[in-house]
Each structure stands twice: as C-alpha cells, then as structure tokens.
Amino acid sequence: MTATPTARWLRRPAGTPVQLGYGADYNPEQWPREVWKEDVRLMQEAGVTIVSLAIFSWARLQPAEDRWEFGWLDEVMDLLHDAGIAVDLATATASPPPWLTARHPEILPVTARGETVWPGARQHWRPTSPVFRTYALRLVEAIATRYAEHPALAAWHVNNELGCHNVYDYSEDAARAFRVWLRARYGSLEALNQAWATSFWSQVYGDWAEILPPRLAATHPNPTQQLDFTRFSSDALLDHLRAEREVLRRLTPDVPVTTNFMVMGTTKGMDYAGWAGDVDFVSNDHYVTPGPQSLDELSFSANLTSAIAGGRPWFLMEHSTSAVNWQPVNQAKRPGEMARDSLLHVAHGADAVCFFQWRQSAGGAEKYHSAMLPHAGPDSEVFRAVTALGATLRDLAPVTGSVRQPARAAILFDWQSWWAAELDSHPTDRLRYRQEALDWYSAFLALGVRADLATTGTELSGYDVVVAPVLHLVPQALADRLTAYVDGGGHLVTTYFSGIVDENDHAWLGGYPGALRDLLGLRIEEFAPLPDGVSVQLDDGSRGTLWSDRITVTSPDVDVLARLAEGESAGLPAVTRRRAPGGGSAAYVSTRLGPDGLTPLLDRLLAAAGVASELPPAARGRVELTVRTDGSRVFWFLVNRTDAPVVLPLSPARVLAGLSDGEGRITLAPRGVAVVQYPPDEAPGDRERAAAGPRPL
Ligand code: GLA
C-alpha cells in the first residue's frame, strides 16, 4: 500500500526566494582546495541553488575508527552558504572505508552462489549487518550533531541509492533477518509451510532455523520463498533507511529527510511505493535508457515518481547532462536534449532538477560520466546549456509547489505483480512486466492523451479509465477493489497473465484469469504462450506476440473487440470487453500488441469511455502534455517529442518558457518545451473535457 510522504520540503532561511531547485552531487574531496572557490563561482554563474554533499565521503570524514576530520567539510559548507547555495547533506554511509571492511569483513555481502562481494567499488555492505549498522549510525550521529545548526543545511540525504548494488544479500546475517521477517509475516511455521506450498518437493520446515534465503539451488527454488525474499530484501533496505532517519529526526527534527530512489528502467528490487511514507519528500534519480522508447521511458519514470509522491512535488536528485559511463556505448545528448529531459521531469512534478555530478571527475570509475562542468571546462557547449537551463528554471519559479492535475486515465503499476510475474518456471520467461506497462504508456503518448501512473495505493475512483497491464498478483482485496471500481462506472482494461495468483503466489483455481474471471466475463483453461518469432494475427489488423489465450466468453455482456484471425484458433476472442450494469466496463487483451498495436485499440477503448486528447489534433503524438496546478493557476507543460518544430494554436494567459507569437500560436523548437499558464477552468483541455462524451465502440 502506498503511504504518501510527509510533505516537508527543504529547510531554508526566511526570505529565501521560492524557486525550483537546481544543482548536482558535489564531490569536492576529489579536488584540491583551490578548486572549491572556482566551483562555487561557476555554480553561481550556472544558477545552482542546491548541491548534495559528502555522499561518498566516509573515508575522508572518518579516516580511522577513532579519527574524525570535519575541517574540510566545514569549509565547504561555509563556502556554499556564503554563496547562497543550500546543501542536501548526505549521511555518507554509502561506501564503507577500507579500515572498516578490513576489520569487519563480516559486513560484506554474499551472492546467491556464496561468493563474497569484496570492497573496491562501493555499497559493499549487508543491509542486515548489525556491525555495519552500528558503524553507519555512529557516522550519521557525528555528522548530524556537527551540522545540525549549519544554515546551509536544507535536507538530509540518507546513504545513496539504497539497494543499487546490494539489494540481494544471501549471507548468514540475511538468513537470520529473513527468519525474523518471516516470523512476523506468518506467525507460525504451519502458516509459512502453507504459504510456501512446501508439501511440494518435500520442503516442509519443522524449525525456523532450517529456513534459508533462496541460495543457489539444484533447480527452480521455491517461488514463494523467492517472492518473500524479494519483499524482505526491499524491507531490509527500508529498515536501514528508517534507522538512519531516526537518528536524524532525533538530532534535527526540523530538517527534512530524503533518500534518492531509482525509479527507472533498470531497477526492480525496491518497492518505492511502500517506501514513500518513510521520507519527508520523494527524491529520484533517472538515467535515460537508449532505444526507441527512451523518451517515453523517461516520462513514464517521472510520472511513476509523481504517483509514489502522491501527486506532490518531488526532487530530481540525479540525471545526466550528457553521456553516462555504465552503458555498453555511452552516447552524448544532442543539443536541446538535456533541457528537454530536465523539464520533462518538472512537467511531472519535480521541483528540483539536479545532476550527477557538478564537476566531471579526472580519476576514478566515473571520469567519462558527464557533469555540469565537463572536462572541457566552462568554455563548452555543456556548460553553456547548463547555464541556460538555470535561467529557464528561474523563469519557472511560479510553478514551484504546484501539484499534478490528475488525468482522466491511469496505468496501474504494482511491484508485487512485477516481482511475481517475472519469477522463473512460468509459461514463458520472455514476459517483461515494466515493458508491457511502458507499451501502454507509449500508446497514450501516441494518442496525446494524458495518463497518470498509479500504484495500488492510489485512489482509483476518480479515474474514468484504469489500465492494469499484467496485473498478475491479485489478492482478494484487490479483486474486490477493481470490481467495485467497475461497478461504480469505471472502465478497467487488463491483459494476459493477470489475476492469476494470490499474495502467496498460489494460482486462483477454477480457470484463468482467476481473481478477475467474473469481472471480465471469461474463462481460460490453458495458457498459450508464443515462441520467439511466432505471432498471432488479429482480425482488427494487429499482430500479437509473446502470449495468446483460448478464451471462452462466459457472460452475455461481453463484446468481442477483436478475434484471432488465423490457424486452428481462428475465430476465438482475442480482445474482449464486458459491459457492467453501472455503465463501467472490464476489457481484456490476451496478447502482447506493442505500442503500434495498442494505440488504435486504446483509441477505441478511450473513446468508449469518453476520454479524449486535450491537445490540438496536429500535436497529438508529437507533443506530450502534462498539467500542474496550484489551485489558482494551471500550468501546461508542452514537450516537443520530435526533432522538428511544432506550432500549436494555443492562447495562453502567460508564457513562462518557450516561444509565443502573441497571436494565439506557440512554437516549440525541435526537442523544445513551452510552459504556459492559464487561470483555472480556462485551459483548453477544460473546454474539450466539457464537450466530450462517450462514443460507441
Ligand atoms: C548513480 C549514483 C551516482 C553515480 C551515477 C552515475 O545514480 O548515485 O553516484 O554513480 O549513478 O550515473
């Protein structure tokens, strides 16, 4: 269940202007002191308002167990403060120093194969190690005590990207903590044996001490054990976050606490929806995944971060000015991409835009990672673009604090289904939960229709349409909520492999899609996944891959929207929609259509629900619209998704960014962004909304 953050923002001295934050991770310990003054001067030139400091400074702050060296950090804090730059101060616990791992090698993580993860990089610590916890909290206490009253201190940054490299640890510490977690979850061994279906393959446990993490096994480890270990691993990191936070709250109750999440394509292990209630504001790191959906994925991640933050402003803690260093080929961003990427995060609720990192490192593993100040120095395209973005963010000060104006459609994203749907020993190992959700999102973008990402904690009743792709794990309570949503007039769309298992990963019996069978009005006896290279033709012209089902319709209220068109299954339903008595509906898509196949189908489904694009027709697909509001003003963010200019016939009350000709037209440069302001109820979308009604399928 999502718990929303407590909604405290940065602590700043009275009189500090209300504006969007701008800055980076700042690692002054990598540079001689002479450089620090130049850093601060150039930060001011670029419009930097905040930096994250001391993230990897443990070895410099505590060079030996009984030696502390804060002098250099005092100096940097003062320099920044004198320049009016706020500090998001790290607790510095992300990378234990060599003296600690040499003395206590028992804090090092262990892989499923029993290998030790040695020091030499970073994040080489067990989330469940009591020894690590003791040393880490001592450091947190020392830093918090020293800087509690420092006027530059605006927020605490717990650790760094918790779980980035150490989410799964199979050590003895992990085994002990896993058992404690399981006892709390199940209460008795009987309940655990039942939940884990241990009668299968003679796995019945007679003593808690017999239970292990799912270490390397002869073949498929118990799936519920795996699912619980994934849940536990996320919770173990959350426990670490809480432990650091408690020290910080005790010593500095008025300083908000955050930690940088990683809501992006490459991260799966942390249930951030479940973590959000444990921070004062949500922060996120995002790096672009190259490929045909790279921009869609950026928008998807930002949108999901907004959902996790309960629609309230959040902090973009890291992204890149240009290339990263950790992809197989690290491509530089093209002109305009950096600003567009940054502003797309703001469009989805970010109130601060920060980068990794301020000054590009000369040595170390990240020396080829871009930064605000590149190797080339300030006389560079990157630094000029960085400075221009700083000015744009200043112009956008009025949007600070505004919240997301909900869309009429939502995509439900659920970590439990993500984890469960991609377990091994399934009908196919090709299924990718996040990709399916992203494909639906791409279809919304192609149609120019706004859709909010939602989590299972989001109140869904306000949405006309909810798409829940591959909602695989459906406990009874979730099935009841979705049924109530449809009974209340909502339009639910779901897909293959949904409603299949309960919270223990046990199949719902009686035919698929199990928990959603009656809601959808259909029954499936056997899955029919498709091998690589095999696809199914549908009679609406689309082609499906990955999956197909042999569907029997069980309700007279089901309309078949598309049928299989070829082979032995020709004529069987492939896409269905049950009309519910209260005017709602429940649709089912039995195969993977990809963005191209989903777009026309989604168009039909949205039209039937009366949901239309708020954008002028020529802009649909080419421009992404997001809307933020502070109650008295509505801000439209218009993001050009193409490499060509787009002209929009829109008359804003005020243009905060972008080009308006003053005669009712806004021109978006290639990859450009405009932000326009309207009085409430006067945005063009509001008029469209009033005029739109449901269209027949
Ligand atoms: C993560 C880390 C940073 C840096 C960047 C590089 O986001 O938090 O320290 O390693 O990746 O992309």
XYZ file of C-alpha atoms and ligand atoms in Angstrom:
709
model
C 0.000 0.000 0.000
C 1.400 3.429 -0.829
C 1.975 5.698 2.123
C 2.497 9.238 0.916
C 5.485 11.260 2.083
C 5.016 13.683 4.925
C 5.297 16.622 2.506
C 8.034 18.656 4.108
C 10.291 20.453 1.664
C 13.741 21.980 2.096
C 14.597 23.905 5.255
C 15.642 27.352 4.071
C 16.218 30.605 5.913
C 13.294 33.048 5.905
C 13.358 35.279 2.864
C 14.856 32.662 0.523
C 13.086 33.083 -2.832
C 10.565 30.390 -3.713
C 12.011 28.765 -6.807
C 12.803 25.433 -8.385
C 15.986 23.832 -7.069
C 18.938 23.407 -9.403
C 22.242 21.674 -8.801
C 24.167 18.443 -8.538
C 26.081 15.984 -6.432
C 29.162 17.883 -5.371
C 32.310 15.893 -4.572
C 34.892 18.491 -3.503
C 37.021 15.819 -1.816
C 38.116 14.732 -5.298
C 39.741 18.141 -5.875
C 42.358 20.357 -4.250
C 41.041 23.214 -2.117
C 41.988 25.845 -4.728
C 39.305 24.448 -6.993
C 36.476 24.871 -4.472
C 36.274 28.648 -4.843
C 36.093 28.343 -8.614
C 33.418 25.687 -8.201
C 31.238 27.969 -6.151
C 31.749 30.920 -8.519
C 30.753 28.801 -11.524
C 27.813 27.347 -9.608
C 26.542 30.879 -9.108
C 27.053 31.585 -12.795
C 25.026 28.493 -13.676
C 22.195 29.368 -11.286
C 22.857 26.477 -8.892
C 20.730 26.700 -5.740
C 21.474 23.370 -4.033
C 24.070 20.600 -4.010
C 24.197 17.123 -2.490
C 27.362 16.884 -0.490
C 29.506 14.194 1.140
C 27.758 11.212 -0.459
C 30.965 9.182 -0.723
C 32.993 10.962 1.959
C 33.123 8.367 4.720
C 36.853 7.658 4.272
C 37.630 11.383 4.325
C 35.418 12.160 7.323
C 36.491 9.200 9.433
C 39.906 8.099 8.153
C 40.264 5.641 11.041
C 37.893 4.258 13.635
C 38.901 6.840 16.235
C 39.766 9.771 13.945
C 37.334 12.333 12.603
C 38.191 15.047 10.069
C 35.414 17.519 9.553
C 37.542 20.598 8.847
C 37.381 20.301 5.084
C 33.614 19.782 5.109
C 33.130 22.753 7.466
C 34.981 24.863 4.953
C 32.921 23.648 2.001
C 29.643 24.103 3.888
C 30.609 27.677 4.733
C 31.713 28.448 1.187
C 28.427 27.209 -0.193
C 26.398 29.053 2.382
C 28.232 32.322 1.708
C 27.293 31.881 -1.941
C 23.624 31.297 -1.089
C 23.752 27.632 -2.109
C 21.817 25.177 0.027
C 23.104 21.740 0.979
C 21.355 18.405 0.826
C 23.841 16.794 3.168
C 24.489 13.077 2.837
C 24.911 10.792 5.793
C 27.958 9.451 3.901
C 27.193 5.808 4.684
C 27.050 4.533 1.087
C 30.609 3.281 0.773
C 32.344 1.863 3.860
C 36.049 2.775 4.074
C 38.839 0.188 3.780
C 39.695 0.271 7.507
C 36.157 -0.840 8.309
C 35.957 -3.718 5.833
C 39.458 -4.843 6.757
C 38.499 -5.003 10.434
C 34.990 -6.337 9.837
C 34.856 -8.405 6.673
C 31.604 -9.848 8.035
C 29.786 -6.747 6.754
C 30.473 -7.720 3.128
C 27.508 -9.036 1.113
C 27.372 -12.596 -0.168
C 25.876 -13.639 -3.501
C 23.410 -16.483 -4.051
C 26.375 -18.623 -5.096
C 28.147 -17.916 -1.813
C 30.739 -15.521 -3.244
C 31.855 -12.564 -1.140
C 31.307 -9.137 -2.666
C 34.660 -7.536 -1.925
C 35.442 -3.866 -1.394
C 36.935 -1.997 -4.313
C 33.838 -0.322 -5.673
C 31.043 0.945 -3.432
C 27.962 -0.203 -1.500
C 29.741 -3.339 -0.280
C 27.675 -3.739 2.867
C 24.949 -6.084 4.050
C 21.699 -4.274 4.738
C 21.130 -6.641 7.674
C 24.606 -6.485 9.233
C 24.363 -5.328 12.872
C 28.047 -4.417 12.722
C 27.616 -2.224 9.666
C 24.533 -0.650 11.202
C 26.451 0.303 14.337
C 29.271 1.969 12.424
C 26.905 3.661 9.986
C 24.715 5.119 12.722
C 27.766 6.371 14.591
C 28.749 8.278 11.448
C 25.217 9.621 10.989
C 25.192 10.778 14.594
C 28.543 12.539 14.197
C 27.519 14.358 11.011
C 24.075 15.299 12.281
C 25.499 16.623 15.533
C 28.118 18.693 13.767
C 25.890 20.286 11.137
C 22.512 20.446 12.887
C 22.609 24.222 13.119
C 24.517 24.959 9.942
C 22.500 27.480 7.930
C 23.310 25.781 4.621
C 21.719 22.504 5.741
C 18.428 22.186 3.852
C 17.811 18.418 3.886
C 19.346 15.094 4.833
C 20.271 12.630 2.106
C 20.265 9.140 3.617
C 23.004 6.894 2.202
C 22.752 6.851 -1.606
C 20.529 4.882 -3.953
C 19.820 2.238 -1.309
C 19.951 -1.164 -2.970
C 21.619 -0.027 -6.187
C 24.261 -2.740 -5.875
C 23.435 -4.561 -2.648
C 19.706 -5.261 -2.664
C 20.121 -9.037 -2.583
C 22.429 -10.418 0.061
C 22.397 -14.140 0.927
C 24.738 -14.025 3.920
C 24.183 -15.514 7.360
C 23.068 -12.076 8.605
C 20.487 -12.035 5.836
C 19.350 -15.565 6.744
C 18.819 -14.541 10.378
C 16.962 -11.369 9.478
C 14.875 -13.225 6.869
C 13.662 -15.630 9.568
C 12.680 -12.743 11.833
C 10.814 -11.140 8.935
C 9.048 -14.429 8.135
C 8.003 -14.958 11.747
C 6.446 -11.508 11.748
C 4.663 -12.208 8.458
C 3.371 -15.699 9.156
C 3.332 -16.122 12.926
C 3.693 -19.886 12.720
C 5.623 -22.435 10.733
C 2.316 -24.042 9.714
C 1.254 -20.794 8.070
C 4.615 -20.464 6.347
C 4.533 -24.063 5.103
C 1.061 -23.433 3.762
C 2.009 -20.153 2.074
C 5.174 -21.597 0.558
C 3.394 -24.786 -0.573
C 6.223 -26.777 0.960
C 4.459 -30.113 0.536
C 5.738 -29.791 -2.998
C 9.223 -31.351 -3.433
C 9.443 -32.309 0.236
C 10.296 -28.846 1.523
C 8.246 -28.875 4.749
C 10.020 -26.908 7.520
C 9.997 -28.188 11.087
C 12.128 -25.431 12.625
C 12.644 -21.756 11.738
C 16.400 -22.330 11.789
C 16.063 -24.581 8.717
C 14.902 -21.698 6.533
C 17.452 -20.044 4.247
C 17.484 -17.299 1.665
C 16.957 -18.775 -1.818
C 20.633 -19.507 -2.390
C 21.945 -21.339 -5.446
C 19.804 -24.485 -5.724
C 19.702 -27.583 -7.896
C 16.804 -26.205 -9.924
C 13.948 -23.707 -9.542
C 13.906 -22.506 -5.933
C 10.506 -22.331 -4.232
C 8.704 -19.389 -5.907
C 7.002 -18.083 -2.768
C 10.309 -18.258 -0.934
C 11.796 -16.193 -3.767
C 8.922 -13.715 -3.700
C 9.166 -13.347 0.067
C 12.924 -12.922 -0.148
C 12.392 -10.118 -2.657
C 9.863 -8.486 -0.321
C 12.196 -8.991 2.621
C 15.197 -7.546 0.760
C 13.248 -4.382 -0.041
C 12.107 -4.163 3.590
C 15.657 -4.702 4.891
C 16.837 -1.628 3.000
C 13.804 0.287 4.201
C 14.766 -0.716 7.722
C 18.196 0.793 7.168
C 16.612 3.987 5.858
C 14.435 4.151 8.975
C 17.379 3.563 11.293
C 19.363 6.457 9.810
C 16.274 8.629 9.695
C 15.542 8.066 13.379
C 18.984 9.387 14.327
C 18.469 12.424 12.085
C 14.976 13.135 13.400
C 16.172 12.903 16.975
C 19.011 15.365 16.425
C 17.445 17.672 13.805
C 13.654 17.352 13.952
C 13.157 20.358 11.676
C 15.344 19.109 8.815
C 13.530 17.001 6.221
C 14.920 13.582 5.361
C 15.042 12.079 1.903
C 16.917 9.380 0.017
C 17.325 9.061 -3.712
C 15.081 6.393 -5.231
C 15.871 4.900 -8.630
C 12.591 4.792 -10.473
C 13.965 3.876 -13.884
C 14.069 1.038 -16.353
C 16.937 -0.810 -14.738
C 15.766 -1.048 -11.140
C 13.319 -3.598 -9.790
C 14.207 -4.640 -6.250
C 12.866 -1.745 -4.195
C 9.150 -1.236 -3.610
C 9.299 2.539 -3.631
C 5.540 2.896 -3.361
C 5.925 1.235 0.019
C 8.894 3.431 0.989
C 7.379 6.816 0.228
C 5.775 7.217 3.641
C 9.205 6.974 5.239
C 10.694 10.103 3.673
C 9.696 13.731 4.044
C 9.825 14.233 0.306
C 10.439 11.811 -2.525
C 13.676 12.098 -4.483
C 14.507 10.234 -7.639
C 17.465 9.503 -9.888
C 16.864 8.849 -13.543
C 19.130 7.958 -16.426
C 17.922 7.595 -19.986
C 17.820 4.067 -21.373
C 18.764 4.356 -25.060
C 16.302 2.891 -27.539
C 13.120 3.649 -29.421
C 11.134 4.312 -26.230
C 13.822 6.257 -24.368
C 11.797 9.461 -24.094
C 8.619 7.555 -23.249
C 10.513 5.725 -20.516
C 11.784 8.983 -19.052
C 8.232 10.314 -18.937
C 6.946 7.014 -17.525
C 9.522 7.048 -14.711
C 8.865 10.685 -13.851
C 5.135 10.036 -13.886
C 5.546 6.972 -11.651
C 7.688 9.007 -9.267
C 4.854 11.513 -9.089
C 2.447 8.669 -8.245
C 4.787 7.485 -5.497
C 4.938 11.057 -4.188
C 1.143 11.151 -4.037
C 0.998 13.774 -6.817
C 3.005 16.234 -4.747
C 6.295 17.856 -5.808
C 9.390 15.697 -5.701
C 13.115 16.184 -6.102
C 15.050 15.012 -9.174
C 18.267 14.217 -7.350
C 20.306 12.937 -10.288
C 20.224 12.738 -14.036
C 22.922 13.391 -16.597
C 23.834 16.468 -18.591
C 25.042 14.178 -21.379
C 26.604 10.683 -21.554
C 26.805 8.202 -18.685
C 29.691 5.759 -18.285
C 27.925 2.488 -17.492
C 26.071 1.549 -20.652
C 27.736 -0.566 -23.351
C 28.002 2.526 -25.543
C 27.587 5.857 -23.809
C 26.088 8.388 -26.156
C 26.265 12.144 -25.679
C 22.968 14.024 -25.598
C 22.099 16.070 -28.661
C 21.514 19.833 -28.430
C 18.320 20.538 -26.560
C 18.014 17.062 -25.061
C 19.391 17.929 -21.658
C 16.975 20.805 -21.113
C 14.053 18.836 -22.510
C 14.814 15.855 -20.282
C 15.124 18.098 -17.229
C 11.909 19.972 -17.962
C 10.011 16.751 -18.607
C 10.758 15.805 -15.006
C 9.488 19.220 -13.885
C 6.420 18.651 -16.046
C 5.742 15.538 -13.963
C 6.146 17.290 -10.634
C 9.860 17.716 -9.956
C 10.521 20.923 -8.017
C 14.273 20.472 -8.193
C 16.492 19.417 -11.083
C 19.884 18.053 -10.131
C 22.602 16.130 -11.885
C 25.270 13.629 -11.163
C 27.604 15.495 -10.771
C 28.862 19.087 -10.560
C 32.455 18.711 -11.825
C 33.422 15.777 -14.028
C 35.961 13.592 -12.187
C 39.502 13.399 -13.519
C 40.093 9.969 -11.978
C 38.045 7.010 -10.839
C 35.403 4.848 -12.472
C 33.135 7.739 -13.427
C 35.604 10.003 -15.182
C 33.808 9.535 -18.501
C 30.397 10.336 -16.990
C 29.172 13.774 -17.995
C 28.704 16.541 -15.437
C 27.532 20.141 -15.246
C 31.132 21.260 -15.585
C 32.789 18.905 -18.083
C 36.477 18.063 -18.563
C 36.494 20.762 -21.239
C 35.730 23.402 -18.578
C 33.269 26.288 -18.614
C 34.043 27.163 -22.248
C 31.923 24.292 -23.504
C 28.518 23.578 -25.037
C 27.543 21.567 -21.970
C 28.281 24.384 -19.534
C 26.511 26.932 -21.737
C 23.459 24.651 -21.875
C 23.663 24.156 -18.108
C 23.680 27.918 -17.558
C 20.774 28.430 -19.958
C 18.779 25.758 -18.135
C 19.468 27.542 -14.846
C 17.899 30.680 -16.311
C 14.863 28.759 -17.601
C 14.307 27.210 -14.184
C 14.377 30.685 -12.628
C 11.673 31.734 -15.105
C 9.622 28.755 -13.983
C 9.572 29.855 -10.346
C 5.760 30.278 -10.424
C 5.238 26.510 -10.837
C 7.105 25.763 -7.585
C 4.896 23.849 -5.190
C 2.147 23.163 -7.714
C 0.780 19.616 -7.825
C -0.213 17.298 -10.614
C -3.674 17.857 -12.026
C -4.994 14.327 -12.317
C -5.570 12.909 -15.773
C -8.749 11.003 -16.598
C -6.879 7.793 -17.270
C -4.358 5.896 -15.182
C -1.962 2.996 -15.603
C -1.694 0.815 -12.533
C 1.857 -0.202 -11.658
C 2.399 -2.728 -8.910
C 5.707 -4.033 -7.552
C 4.069 -7.245 -6.288
C 2.881 -8.141 -9.771
C 6.230 -7.115 -11.262
C 8.098 -9.436 -8.923
C 5.645 -12.323 -9.190
C 5.028 -12.193 -12.950
C 8.741 -12.473 -13.712
C 9.522 -15.419 -11.441
C 11.067 -18.441 -13.158
C 9.267 -21.690 -14.091
C 6.446 -19.765 -15.762
C 4.649 -20.293 -19.092
C 7.284 -18.045 -20.690
C 10.467 -16.426 -19.434
C 10.119 -13.642 -22.008
C 7.472 -11.627 -20.192
C 8.612 -8.175 -19.024
C 6.160 -6.508 -16.688
C 7.538 -2.975 -16.874
C 7.851 -3.161 -20.653
C 4.167 -4.038 -21.034
C 3.218 -1.088 -18.827
C 5.545 1.146 -20.823
C 3.989 -0.021 -24.095
C 0.563 1.089 -22.880
C 2.069 4.385 -21.791
C 3.601 4.816 -25.248
C 0.150 4.259 -26.734
C -1.267 7.039 -24.543
C 1.574 9.334 -25.657
C 0.952 8.468 -29.299
C -2.695 9.467 -28.880
C -1.809 12.642 -26.992
C -3.953 11.543 -24.055
C -2.633 12.178 -20.577
C -2.434 9.179 -18.258
C -1.234 9.160 -14.674
C 0.829 6.304 -13.387
C -0.866 4.944 -10.281
C 0.134 2.438 -7.623
C -2.121 0.041 -5.745
C -2.228 2.679 -3.007
C -3.659 5.315 -5.353
C -7.362 6.090 -5.056
C -8.671 4.923 -8.427
C -12.293 6.012 -8.250
C -11.584 9.437 -9.780
C -10.255 7.908 -12.997
C -12.555 7.158 -15.925
C -10.160 4.560 -17.285
C -7.645 2.376 -15.449
C -5.272 0.184 -17.430
C -3.724 -2.575 -15.316
C -1.298 -4.460 -17.565
C -0.157 -7.918 -16.430
C -1.756 -7.464 -13.020
C -0.562 -10.928 -12.152
C -0.763 -10.994 -8.362
C -4.273 -10.159 -7.212
C -5.192 -10.760 -3.584
C -8.919 -10.950 -2.911
C -8.966 -7.386 -1.575
C -7.535 -6.009 -4.819
C -10.009 -8.038 -6.881
C -12.801 -6.564 -4.741
C -11.475 -3.021 -5.255
C -11.312 -3.455 -9.007
C -14.800 -4.938 -9.070
C -16.108 -2.002 -7.042
C -14.319 0.372 -9.431
C -16.064 -1.162 -12.444
C -19.404 -1.390 -10.617
C -19.019 2.299 -9.860
C -18.823 3.126 -13.575
C -15.055 2.853 -14.094
C -13.533 1.354 -17.215
C -10.873 -1.227 -16.417
C -8.506 -2.639 -19.021
C -6.252 -5.559 -18.208
C -4.159 -8.063 -20.091
C -2.817 -11.576 -20.362
C -1.403 -13.250 -17.224
C -3.488 -11.000 -14.943
C -5.466 -12.140 -11.896
C -3.585 -15.430 -11.832
C -2.163 -15.744 -8.303
C -2.900 -14.589 -4.769
C -0.433 -12.888 -2.391
C 1.277 -16.256 -1.752
C 1.782 -16.858 -5.469
C -0.813 -19.645 -5.412
C -2.940 -19.966 -8.518
C -6.577 -18.972 -8.183
C -8.487 -22.120 -9.127
C -11.392 -22.732 -11.487
C -9.890 -21.266 -14.650
C -7.968 -18.141 -15.544
C -7.898 -15.181 -15.122
C -8.635 -16.408 -11.622
C -9.448 -13.477 -9.410
C -10.722 -11.391 -12.352
C -12.682 -14.125 -14.155
C -16.171 -12.912 -13.283
C -15.273 -9.274 -13.626
C -14.033 -9.908 -17.166
C -16.765 -12.426 -18.021
C -14.453 -15.003 -19.497
C -12.636 -18.215 -18.723
C -9.353 -19.633 -19.944
C -8.357 -23.255 -19.357
C -4.792 -23.187 -20.615
C -2.229 -20.528 -21.458
C -0.895 -20.445 -24.979
C 2.407 -18.519 -24.862
C 4.088 -17.914 -28.181
C 7.657 -18.967 -29.006
C 10.126 -16.379 -30.334
C 9.353 -15.433 -33.912
C 5.748 -16.670 -33.742
C 2.908 -14.167 -33.730
C -0.860 -14.236 -33.959
C -2.897 -12.246 -36.446
C -5.956 -10.450 -35.091
C -8.920 -9.575 -37.272
C -8.505 -5.858 -36.485
C -5.219 -5.918 -38.382
C -2.901 -6.010 -35.365
C -0.441 -8.805 -34.538
C 0.280 -10.233 -31.138
C 3.464 -11.779 -29.809
C 4.566 -13.455 -26.566
C 1.193 -14.723 -25.437
C -2.208 -15.875 -26.554
C -5.158 -17.429 -24.776
C -8.002 -19.716 -25.761
C -10.824 -17.661 -24.347
C -14.347 -18.822 -23.557
C -16.793 -15.975 -23.042
C -18.978 -16.661 -20.010
C -21.151 -13.547 -19.845
C -23.726 -12.228 -22.318
C -22.454 -8.746 -21.541
C -19.103 -9.382 -23.196
C -18.393 -7.813 -26.573
C -15.574 -9.303 -28.590
C -13.499 -6.392 -29.897
C -11.006 -8.492 -31.856
C -10.674 -12.167 -32.744
C -7.802 -14.398 -33.699
C -7.743 -14.496 -37.466
C -5.510 -17.421 -38.396
C -4.786 -21.067 -37.728
C -6.621 -23.522 -35.517
C -7.692 -20.821 -33.096
C -9.155 -18.568 -35.786
C -12.389 -17.020 -34.600
C -11.595 -17.204 -30.902
C -11.827 -13.937 -28.955
C -8.538 -12.071 -28.508
C -9.740 -8.763 -27.071
C -12.937 -8.571 -25.045
C -14.922 -6.028 -23.080
C -17.636 -6.746 -20.558
C -20.254 -4.041 -20.103
C -21.076 -3.693 -16.414
C -24.559 -2.700 -15.239
C -23.450 0.652 -13.792
C -22.060 1.877 -17.121
C -18.495 0.738 -16.417
C -16.637 -1.959 -18.301
C -13.837 -4.513 -17.966
C -11.681 -5.179 -21.026
C -9.117 -7.921 -21.578
C -6.256 -8.014 -24.071
C -4.905 -11.542 -24.436
C -1.666 -10.932 -26.301
C 1.238 -8.526 -26.490
C 0.392 -5.935 -29.121
C 3.260 -3.496 -28.524
C 2.812 0.271 -28.824
C 1.769 0.154 -32.505
C -0.953 -2.419 -31.929
C -2.112 -0.917 -28.652
C -2.535 2.615 -29.995
C -5.610 2.034 -32.203
C -7.118 -0.324 -29.632
C -6.614 2.180 -26.828
C -8.143 4.866 -29.026
C -11.324 2.769 -29.264
C -11.395 1.977 -25.559
C -10.839 5.613 -24.554
C -13.475 6.839 -26.973
C -15.991 4.417 -25.490
C -15.180 5.844 -22.061
C -15.484 9.418 -23.329
C -11.813 10.234 -22.765
C -10.208 12.410 -25.448
C -6.929 14.205 -26.018
C -6.744 17.762 -24.709
C -4.204 18.675 -27.395
C -4.947 20.192 -30.817
C -5.161 17.286 -33.325
C -1.938 18.127 -35.149
C 0.063 17.977 -31.915
C -1.105 14.545 -30.780
C 1.767 12.116 -30.624
C 4.260 14.868 -31.378
C 3.803 16.753 -28.133
C 3.452 15.480 -24.584
C 1.156 17.490 -22.346
C 1.284 17.459 -18.580
C -0.644 19.736 -16.268
C 0.294 21.122 -12.851
C -1.869 23.405 -10.763
C -1.642 25.411 -7.573
C -5.379 25.946 -7.366
C -5.322 29.496 -8.666
C -3.249 28.830 -11.781
C -2.994 25.953 -14.222
C 0.358 25.250 -15.900
C 0.529 23.386 -19.177
C 3.854 21.786 -19.991
C 4.162 21.124 -23.715
C 7.123 18.952 -24.617
C 8.122 18.507 -28.237
C 8.829 14.793 -28.676
C 10.202 15.282 -32.174
C 13.287 16.722 -33.847
C 11.200 19.215 -35.859
C 9.463 22.427 -34.754
C 5.793 22.136 -33.774
C 3.381 25.066 -33.920
C 0.394 24.932 -31.573
C -2.702 27.079 -31.878
C -2.981 27.938 -28.183
C -3.597 31.257 -26.455
C -2.091 31.161 -23.010
C -2.578 33.814 -20.376
C 1.167 33.873 -19.848
C 4.174 32.068 -21.310
C 6.770 31.051 -18.725
C 9.062 29.211 -21.130
C 9.029 28.755 -24.886
C 8.013 30.968 -27.788
C 4.631 32.590 -28.340
C 3.910 34.875 -31.260
C 1.326 36.753 -29.215
C -1.300 35.897 -31.811
C -2.525 32.649 -30.457
C 0.335 30.404 -31.547
C 3.119 28.753 -29.620
C 6.152 27.420 -31.431
C 8.034 24.543 -29.877
C 11.619 24.293 -31.097
C 12.881 20.811 -32.025
C 13.016 18.944 -28.690
C 11.776 22.186 -27.147
C 9.491 22.773 -24.198
C 6.928 25.504 -23.514
C 5.292 26.162 -20.181
C 2.143 28.236 -20.327
C -0.140 29.471 -17.617
C -3.940 29.668 -17.551
C -6.467 30.812 -15.000
C -8.356 27.806 -13.579
C -11.125 26.388 -15.803
C -9.809 28.264 -18.795
C -7.209 25.813 -20.034
C -8.184 24.436 -23.449
C -8.428 20.939 -22.009
C -11.206 22.009 -19.684
C -13.305 23.123 -22.638
C -12.602 19.867 -24.503
C -13.499 17.905 -21.435
C -16.826 19.663 -21.071
C -17.643 18.962 -24.730
C -16.533 15.320 -24.782
C -18.911 12.448 -24.183
C -18.615 8.676 -24.631
C -18.602 7.405 -28.208
C -19.836 3.913 -29.130
C -17.125 1.347 -29.751
C 24.079 6.725 -9.565
C 24.861 7.156 -8.337
C 25.883 8.214 -8.618
C 26.602 7.926 -9.917
C 25.583 7.829 -11.025
C 26.206 7.624 -12.384
O 22.978 7.434 -9.824
O 24.020 7.599 -7.303
O 26.805 8.216 -7.548
O 27.271 6.713 -9.795
O 24.769 6.717 -10.768
O 25.245 7.528 -13.399
